[in-house]
Coordinates of C-alpha atoms and ligand atoms in Angstrom, one line a residue:
M24 CA 23.9 -14.2 14.6
N25 CA 21.5 -13.6 11.0
W26 CA 18.2 -14.5 10.3
T27 CA 17.0 -15.3 6.8
V28 CA 14.3 -13.9 5.0
R29 CA 13.1 -15.2 1.7
L30 CA 10.3 -12.4 -0.1
A31 CA 8.7 -12.3 -3.5
V32 CA 8.7 -8.4 -3.8
N33 CA 6.8 -6.4 -6.7
G34 CA 7.3 -10.3 -8.2
E35 CA 10.8 -10.2 -7.6
P36 CA 12.1 -13.1 -5.6
R37 CA 14.5 -11.5 -2.6
T38 CA 16.8 -13.8 -0.3
L39 CA 17.5 -11.0 3.2
A40 CA 19.8 -11.9 6.0
L41 CA 18.7 -9.6 8.7
D42 CA 21.7 -9.0 11.4
D43 CA 18.7 -7.9 13.9
P44 CA 15.4 -9.3 14.1
R45 CA 13.5 -6.2 15.1
V46 CA 13.4 -4.9 12.0
T47 CA 10.3 -4.5 10.7
L48 CA 9.1 -4.2 6.8
L49 CA 9.4 -1.2 6.4
D50 CA 12.8 -0.2 7.3
L51 CA 13.8 -3.1 4.7
L52 CA 11.8 -2.0 2.0
R53 CA 13.5 1.8 2.3
E54 CA 16.6 1.2 3.9
R55 CA 17.5 -2.1 2.3
L56 CA 15.9 -2.4 -1.0
H57 CA 15.5 1.4 -1.2
L58 CA 12.2 1.2 -2.4
T59 CA 11.3 4.4 -0.9
G60 CA 7.6 5.3 -2.2
T61 CA 6.4 3.3 0.8
K62 CA 6.4 6.5 3.3
K63 CA 7.2 6.9 6.8
G64 CA 4.9 8.7 8.6
C65 CA 4.5 7.9 12.7
D66 CA 6.4 4.6 12.6
R67 CA 3.6 3.5 15.1
G68 CA 0.5 2.1 13.4
Q69 CA -1.0 5.7 12.8
C70 CA -1.3 7.2 9.9
G71 CA -1.9 4.2 6.9
A72 CA 1.6 6.5 4.7
C73 CA 3.2 2.8 4.9
T74 CA 0.9 0.1 4.0
V75 CA 1.4 -2.2 1.3
L76 CA -0.1 -5.3 0.3
V77 CA 1.1 -8.4 1.8
D78 CA -0.2 -11.8 0.0
G79 CA -2.8 -9.1 -1.7
R80 CA -3.6 -8.2 1.8
R81 CA -3.3 -4.6 3.4
I82 CA -0.9 -3.8 6.7
N83 CA 0.9 -1.2 7.8
S84 CA 4.4 -2.2 7.3
C85 CA 6.4 -0.1 10.3
L86 CA 4.2 -2.7 12.8
T87 CA 5.3 -5.7 10.7
L88 CA 8.5 -7.4 11.5
A89 CA 10.3 -8.4 8.4
V90 CA 11.4 -11.9 9.4
S91 CA 7.9 -13.1 10.2
L92 CA 6.9 -12.6 6.6
D93 CA 9.6 -16.0 5.3
G94 CA 8.0 -16.8 2.1
A95 CA 4.9 -14.5 1.5
A96 CA 4.5 -11.6 -1.7
I97 CA 4.8 -8.4 -1.0
T98 CA 3.6 -5.5 -3.3
T99 CA 4.2 -2.0 -2.9
I100 CA 3.3 1.4 -5.1
E101 CA 6.6 0.3 -7.0
G102 CA 4.8 -2.8 -7.8
L103 CA 1.7 -1.8 -9.0
A104 CA 2.2 0.2 -12.6
Q105 CA 2.7 -2.5 -15.5
G106 CA 5.5 -0.8 -17.7
D107 CA 4.1 2.7 -18.5
R108 CA 0.6 1.7 -17.7
L109 CA -0.8 3.1 -14.6
H110 CA -2.4 0.8 -12.1
P111 CA -6.5 1.8 -12.9
V112 CA -6.4 3.6 -8.6
Q113 CA -3.3 5.4 -9.5
E114 CA -5.0 6.9 -12.8
A115 CA -8.0 7.2 -10.8
F116 CA -6.1 9.6 -8.1
I117 CA -4.3 11.8 -10.9
A118 CA -7.9 12.1 -12.6
H119 CA -9.7 12.9 -9.4
D120 CA -6.7 15.4 -8.3
A121 CA -6.9 13.3 -5.0
L122 CA -3.6 14.5 -3.7
Q123 CA -1.9 18.0 -2.4
C124 CA 1.8 16.9 -1.1
G125 CA 1.6 13.1 -2.1
F126 CA 3.5 12.0 1.1
C127 CA 0.2 9.8 2.0
T128 CA -0.7 9.0 -1.4
P129 CA 1.4 5.7 -2.0
G130 CA -0.1 4.0 1.4
Q131 CA -3.5 5.8 0.0
I132 CA -3.5 4.0 -3.0
M133 CA -2.2 0.5 -1.7
S134 CA -5.1 0.7 0.7
A135 CA -7.2 1.4 -2.1
V136 CA -6.5 -1.5 -3.6
G137 CA -6.5 -3.8 -0.4
L138 CA -10.3 -2.2 -0.2
I139 CA -11.2 -2.8 -3.3
N140 CA -9.4 -6.4 -3.6
E141 CA -11.5 -7.5 -0.6
G142 CA -14.3 -6.5 -2.4
Q143 CA -15.1 -3.9 0.2
A144 CA -15.3 -1.1 -1.2
G145 CA -19.1 -1.0 -2.9
D146 CA -20.3 1.9 -4.9
D147 CA -21.6 4.2 -0.9
P148 CA -18.9 7.0 0.2
E149 CA -19.6 6.4 4.2
R150 CA -18.2 2.5 3.2
V151 CA -15.3 4.1 0.8
R152 CA -14.2 6.4 4.0
E153 CA -14.8 3.7 7.1
G154 CA -12.6 1.5 4.3
M155 CA -9.7 4.3 4.4
S156 CA -10.2 5.1 7.5
G157 CA -6.9 3.8 8.5
N158 CA -5.2 6.0 6.0
L159 CA -4.8 9.3 7.3
C160 CA -4.1 13.3 5.0
R161 CA -2.8 15.8 6.6
C162 CA -4.1 18.1 3.7
S163 CA -7.3 16.8 3.7
A164 CA -7.7 15.6 -0.3
Y165 CA -10.2 13.2 1.6
V166 CA -13.2 13.8 -0.8
G167 CA -10.9 13.3 -4.1
I168 CA -9.6 10.2 -2.6
V169 CA -13.2 9.0 -1.8
E170 CA -14.5 10.1 -5.2
A171 CA -11.2 8.1 -6.5
V172 CA -11.9 4.8 -5.0
R173 CA -15.1 5.0 -5.7
D174 CA -14.1 5.3 -9.6
A175 CA -11.6 2.6 -9.4
Q176 CA -13.9 -0.1 -8.1
A177 CA -16.3 0.6 -10.3
T178 CA -13.1 0.7 -13.4
L179 CA -12.2 -2.4 -11.8
T180 CA -15.5 -4.0 -11.5
D181 CA -16.4 -3.6 -15.5
K182 CA -12.9 -5.0 -16.3
E183 CA -13.3 -8.3 -14.5
R184 CA -17.2 -7.8 -15.7
A185 CA -15.7 -8.0 -19.5
A186 CA -12.9 -10.5 -19.1
Ligands
FES228 S1 4.0 5.3 9.3 FE1 3.0 3.1 9.3 S2 1.5 3.9 10.3 FE2 2.3 5.9 10.1
FES229 S1 -1.7 14.4 -0.1 FE1 -0.9 15.9 1.9 S2 -1.0 14.1 3.8 FE2 -2.0 13.5 1.8

């Protein structure tokens, strides 16, 4: 038996036949679509390395069955930059040296984009830390991560005001 799921992945319509309804969005992205920027850390909802946006909201893709997302729009780390122009959150992570090994970074960045979209980032470091608490960093780059999120939030708010 086959299950079909239609997704828009980084703006591109995809129709995918699954032979197992238990395939997670994470495995679908990495193994079928070769979008390996989304990382598999714990594979059980504890580390946030697999964070992507579904219809603009952040989720742990390791906990989400692909078949449950028929019709959804998925954004992964590969979909953030526009050509050579990085997303402001990506630029802020570089500017604030918010990574060491980089394994958690795609998930951190997607989570930050989601947090800012939700209007929940604010300028308070404690609030940012709380909002990003589902994303663990084994290298403990948290100081830079919080600064990057605050900086990106300010940049994006300024852009909104100017628009
Ligand atoms: S791999 Fe999904 S939360 Fe860790
Ligand atoms: S930069 Fe290494 S796990 Fe976060």
